[in-house]
PDB file of C-alpha atoms in Angstrom:
ATOM      1  CA  MET A  29      60.405 144.407  27.023  1.00  0.00           C
ATOM      2  CA  LYS A  30      57.368 146.362  28.215  1.00  0.00           C
ATOM      3  CA  VAL A  31      55.714 144.338  31.005  1.00  0.00           C
ATOM      4  CA  LEU A  32      52.328 145.599  32.164  1.00  0.00           C
ATOM      5  CA  VAL A  33      51.151 144.349  35.560  1.00  0.00           C
ATOM      6  CA  ILE A  34      47.395 143.808  35.668  1.00  0.00           C
ATOM      7  CA  ILE A  35      45.790 143.518  39.089  1.00  0.00           C
ATOM      8  CA  PRO A  36      42.178 142.278  38.874  1.00  0.00           C
ATOM      9  CA  ALA A  37      40.239 143.203  42.001  1.00  0.00           C
ATOM     10  CA  ARG A  38      36.476 143.061  41.763  1.00  0.00           C
ATOM     11  CA  LYS A  39      34.066 144.072  44.493  1.00  0.00           C
ATOM     12  CA  GLY A  40      31.974 140.923  44.625  1.00  0.00           C
ATOM     13  CA  SER A  41      32.838 137.499  45.945  1.00  0.00           C
ATOM     14  CA  LYS A  42      30.935 134.297  46.613  1.00  0.00           C
ATOM     15  CA  ARG A  43      32.444 133.404  49.971  1.00  0.00           C
ATOM     16  CA  LEU A  44      34.268 136.393  51.464  1.00  0.00           C
ATOM     17  CA  LYS A  45      32.481 139.684  50.964  1.00  0.00           C
ATOM     18  CA  ARG A  46      34.776 142.443  49.645  1.00  0.00           C
ATOM     19  CA  LYS A  47      37.776 140.127  49.970  1.00  0.00           C
ATOM     20  CA  ASN A  48      40.137 142.362  47.980  1.00  0.00           C
ATOM     21  CA  VAL A  49      39.875 145.097  50.617  1.00  0.00           C
ATOM     22  CA  LEU A  50      40.056 142.726  53.583  1.00  0.00           C
ATOM     23  CA  LYS A  51      43.134 143.423  55.644  1.00  0.00           C
ATOM     24  CA  LEU A  52      46.132 141.210  56.156  1.00  0.00           C
ATOM     25  CA  ASN A  53      48.706 142.632  58.543  1.00  0.00           C
ATOM     26  CA  LYS A  54      46.727 145.918  58.622  1.00  0.00           C
ATOM     27  CA  LYS A  55      46.730 146.414  54.830  1.00  0.00           C
ATOM     28  CA  PRO A  56      44.041 145.625  52.241  1.00  0.00           C
ATOM     29  CA  LEU A  57      44.972 142.688  50.008  1.00  0.00           C
ATOM     30  CA  VAL A  58      44.886 144.917  46.939  1.00  0.00           C
ATOM     31  CA  GLN A  59      47.338 147.338  48.577  1.00  0.00           C
ATOM     32  CA  ILE A  60      49.739 144.499  49.392  1.00  0.00           C
ATOM     33  CA  THR A  61      49.672 143.458  45.739  1.00  0.00           C
ATOM     34  CA  ILE A  62      50.155 147.003  44.436  1.00  0.00           C
ATOM     35  CA  GLU A  63      53.107 147.585  46.768  1.00  0.00           C
ATOM     36  CA  PHE A  64      54.619 144.272  45.665  1.00  0.00           C
ATOM     37  CA  ALA A  65      54.221 145.164  41.982  1.00  0.00           C
ATOM     38  CA  LYS A  66      55.877 148.548  42.519  1.00  0.00           C
ATOM     39  CA  LYS A  67      59.013 146.812  43.862  1.00  0.00           C
ATOM     40  CA  LEU A  68      59.446 144.591  40.812  1.00  0.00           C
ATOM     41  CA  ARG A  69      62.214 145.358  38.360  1.00  0.00           C
ATOM     42  CA  ASN A  70      61.503 145.255  34.633  1.00  0.00           C
ATOM     43  CA  VAL A  71      57.875 146.348  35.048  1.00  0.00           C
ATOM     44  CA  PHE A  72      56.805 149.073  32.639  1.00  0.00           C
ATOM     45  CA  ASP A  73      53.494 150.014  34.307  1.00  0.00           C
ATOM     46  CA  ILE A  74      50.720 148.809  36.619  1.00  0.00           C
ATOM     47  CA  ILE A  75      46.965 148.921  36.085  1.00  0.00           C
ATOM     48  CA  VAL A  76      44.179 147.839  38.440  1.00  0.00           C
ATOM     49  CA  SER A  77      40.977 146.496  36.891  1.00  0.00           C
ATOM     50  CA  THR A  78      38.058 146.862  39.283  1.00  0.00           C
ATOM     51  CA  ASP A  79      34.373 147.606  39.626  1.00  0.00           C
ATOM     52  CA  ASP A  80      34.887 149.020  43.138  1.00  0.00           C
ATOM     53  CA  PRO A  81      35.324 152.775  43.757  1.00  0.00           C
ATOM     54  CA  LYS A  82      37.066 151.996  47.061  1.00  0.00           C
ATOM     55  CA  ILE A  83      39.723 149.978  45.217  1.00  0.00           C
ATOM     56  CA  ILE A  84      40.125 152.807  42.700  1.00  0.00           C
ATOM     57  CA  ASN A  85      40.778 155.191  45.615  1.00  0.00           C
ATOM     58  CA  ILE A  86      43.370 152.836  47.149  1.00  0.00           C
ATOM     59  CA  SER A  87      45.076 152.537  43.754  1.00  0.00           C
ATOM     60  CA  LYS A  88      45.189 156.269  43.170  1.00  0.00           C
ATOM     61  CA  LYS A  89      46.579 156.920  46.664  1.00  0.00           C
ATOM     62  CA  LEU A  90      49.393 154.525  45.772  1.00  0.00           C
ATOM     63  CA  ASN A  91      49.949 156.289  42.397  1.00  0.00           C
ATOM     64  CA  VAL A  92      48.816 153.345  40.301  1.00  0.00           C
ATOM     65  CA  LYS A  93      46.476 153.531  37.321  1.00  0.00           C
ATOM     66  CA  ALA A  94      42.866 152.521  37.905  1.00  0.00           C
ATOM     67  CA  PRO A  95      41.411 154.503  34.997  1.00  0.00           C
ATOM     68  CA  PHE A  96      38.029 152.827  34.589  1.00  0.00           C
ATOM     69  CA  LEU A  97      35.244 151.017  36.403  1.00  0.00           C
ATOM     70  CA  ARG A  98      35.243 147.498  35.028  1.00  0.00           C
ATOM     71  CA  PRO A  99      32.002 146.723  33.145  1.00  0.00           C
ATOM     72  CA  ALA A 100      29.485 144.621  35.084  1.00  0.00           C
ATOM     73  CA  LYS A 101      29.687 141.815  32.500  1.00  0.00           C
ATOM     74  CA  LEU A 102      33.371 141.427  33.449  1.00  0.00           C
ATOM     75  CA  ALA A 103      32.791 141.584  37.201  1.00  0.00           C
ATOM     76  CA  ASN A 104      30.677 138.529  37.936  1.00  0.00           C
ATOM     77  CA  ASP A 105      31.450 135.006  39.105  1.00  0.00           C
ATOM     78  CA  ASN A 106      31.573 133.712  35.526  1.00  0.00           C
ATOM     79  CA  SER A 107      33.983 136.335  34.187  1.00  0.00           C
ATOM     80  CA  SER A 108      37.287 134.860  33.075  1.00  0.00           C
ATOM     81  CA  SER A 109      40.701 136.266  33.871  1.00  0.00           C
ATOM     82  CA  TYR A 110      41.329 136.191  30.141  1.00  0.00           C
ATOM     83  CA  SER A 111      38.398 138.516  29.361  1.00  0.00           C
ATOM     84  CA  VAL A 112      39.343 140.870  32.217  1.00  0.00           C
ATOM     85  CA  CYS A 113      42.948 141.045  30.966  1.00  0.00           C
ATOM     86  CA  ALA A 114      41.876 141.500  27.339  1.00  0.00           C
ATOM     87  CA  HIS A 115      39.669 144.425  28.400  1.00  0.00           C
ATOM     88  CA  ALA A 116      42.472 146.022  30.445  1.00  0.00           C
ATOM     89  CA  ILE A 117      45.040 145.573  27.654  1.00  0.00           C
ATOM     90  CA  ASN A 118      42.701 147.011  25.038  1.00  0.00           C
ATOM     91  CA  PHE A 119      41.949 150.036  27.238  1.00  0.00           C
ATOM     92  CA  TYR A 120      45.603 150.550  28.173  1.00  0.00           C
ATOM     93  CA  GLU A 121      46.903 150.386  24.609  1.00  0.00           C
ATOM     94  CA  LYS A 122      44.237 152.812  23.355  1.00  0.00           C
ATOM     95  CA  LYS A 123      44.778 155.333  26.160  1.00  0.00           C
ATOM     96  CA  TYR A 124      48.514 155.015  26.900  1.00  0.00           C
ATOM     97  CA  THR A 125      50.867 152.921  24.769  1.00  0.00           C
ATOM     98  CA  SER A 126      51.483 149.443  23.428  1.00  0.00           C
ATOM     99  CA  ILE A 127      52.942 146.721  25.638  1.00  0.00           C
ATOM    100  CA  ASP A 128      54.816 143.496  25.004  1.00  0.00           C
ATOM    101  CA  THR A 129      53.427 141.235  27.703  1.00  0.00           C
ATOM    102  CA  ILE A 130      51.468 141.179  30.943  1.00  0.00           C
ATOM    103  CA  LEU A 131      51.995 139.919  34.447  1.00  0.00           C
ATOM    104  CA  LEU A 132      48.764 139.051  36.254  1.00  0.00           C
ATOM    105  CA  LEU A 133      48.966 139.496  40.042  1.00  0.00           C
ATOM    106  CA  GLN A 134      45.883 138.484  41.990  1.00  0.00           C
ATOM    107  CA  PRO A 135      45.334 140.190  45.359  1.00  0.00           C
ATOM    108  CA  THR A 136      44.037 136.923  46.806  1.00  0.00           C
ATOM    109  CA  SER A 137      47.499 135.358  46.435  1.00  0.00           C
ATOM    110  CA  PRO A 138      49.585 137.692  48.611  1.00  0.00           C
ATOM    111  CA  PHE A 139      52.322 135.221  49.521  1.00  0.00           C
ATOM    112  CA  ARG A 140      54.590 135.460  46.506  1.00  0.00           C
ATOM    113  CA  SER A 141      58.318 135.812  46.085  1.00  0.00           C
ATOM    114  CA  ARG A 142      59.820 138.812  44.336  1.00  0.00           C
ATOM    115  CA  SER A 143      62.811 136.758  43.192  1.00  0.00           C
ATOM    116  CA  THR A 144      60.554 134.066  41.707  1.00  0.00           C
ATOM    117  CA  ILE A 145      58.509 136.612  39.744  1.00  0.00           C
ATOM    118  CA  GLU A 146      61.594 138.499  38.542  1.00  0.00           C
ATOM    119  CA  THR A 147      63.272 135.245  37.476  1.00  0.00           C
ATOM    120  CA  ALA A 148      60.116 134.258  35.575  1.00  0.00           C
ATOM    121  CA  ILE A 149      60.080 137.611  33.762  1.00  0.00           C
ATOM    122  CA  LYS A 150      63.780 137.290  32.937  1.00  0.00           C
ATOM    123  CA  ASN A 151      63.323 133.729  31.625  1.00  0.00           C
ATOM    124  CA  PHE A 152      60.271 134.727  29.626  1.00  0.00           C
TER     125      PHE A 152
END
């Protein structure tokens, strides 16, 4: 099964400005999520969907795909996770290859268990 991890990390935020690059234990939230995703077994690839050049740079330094700037219409407070994922999947399958399923990892939820995620993938 080809599992694509999608990490949505937009620049804007209502309450915490630039929250996805705010540091927790000296690392930006998006970096924590990328490093977590890279440790997962059964993951085919990882893509970061963002409208922030700084997040693209972090992703590329960590050897993760961030191949586009997310369109503005998908980077506002009313944008759904569904539409962001659909955009990323469509782009990924046109540019790289087809996938079987996705795993959405949000940088703003950094306290997650590797075993829980891997068990969920296995059960799925």
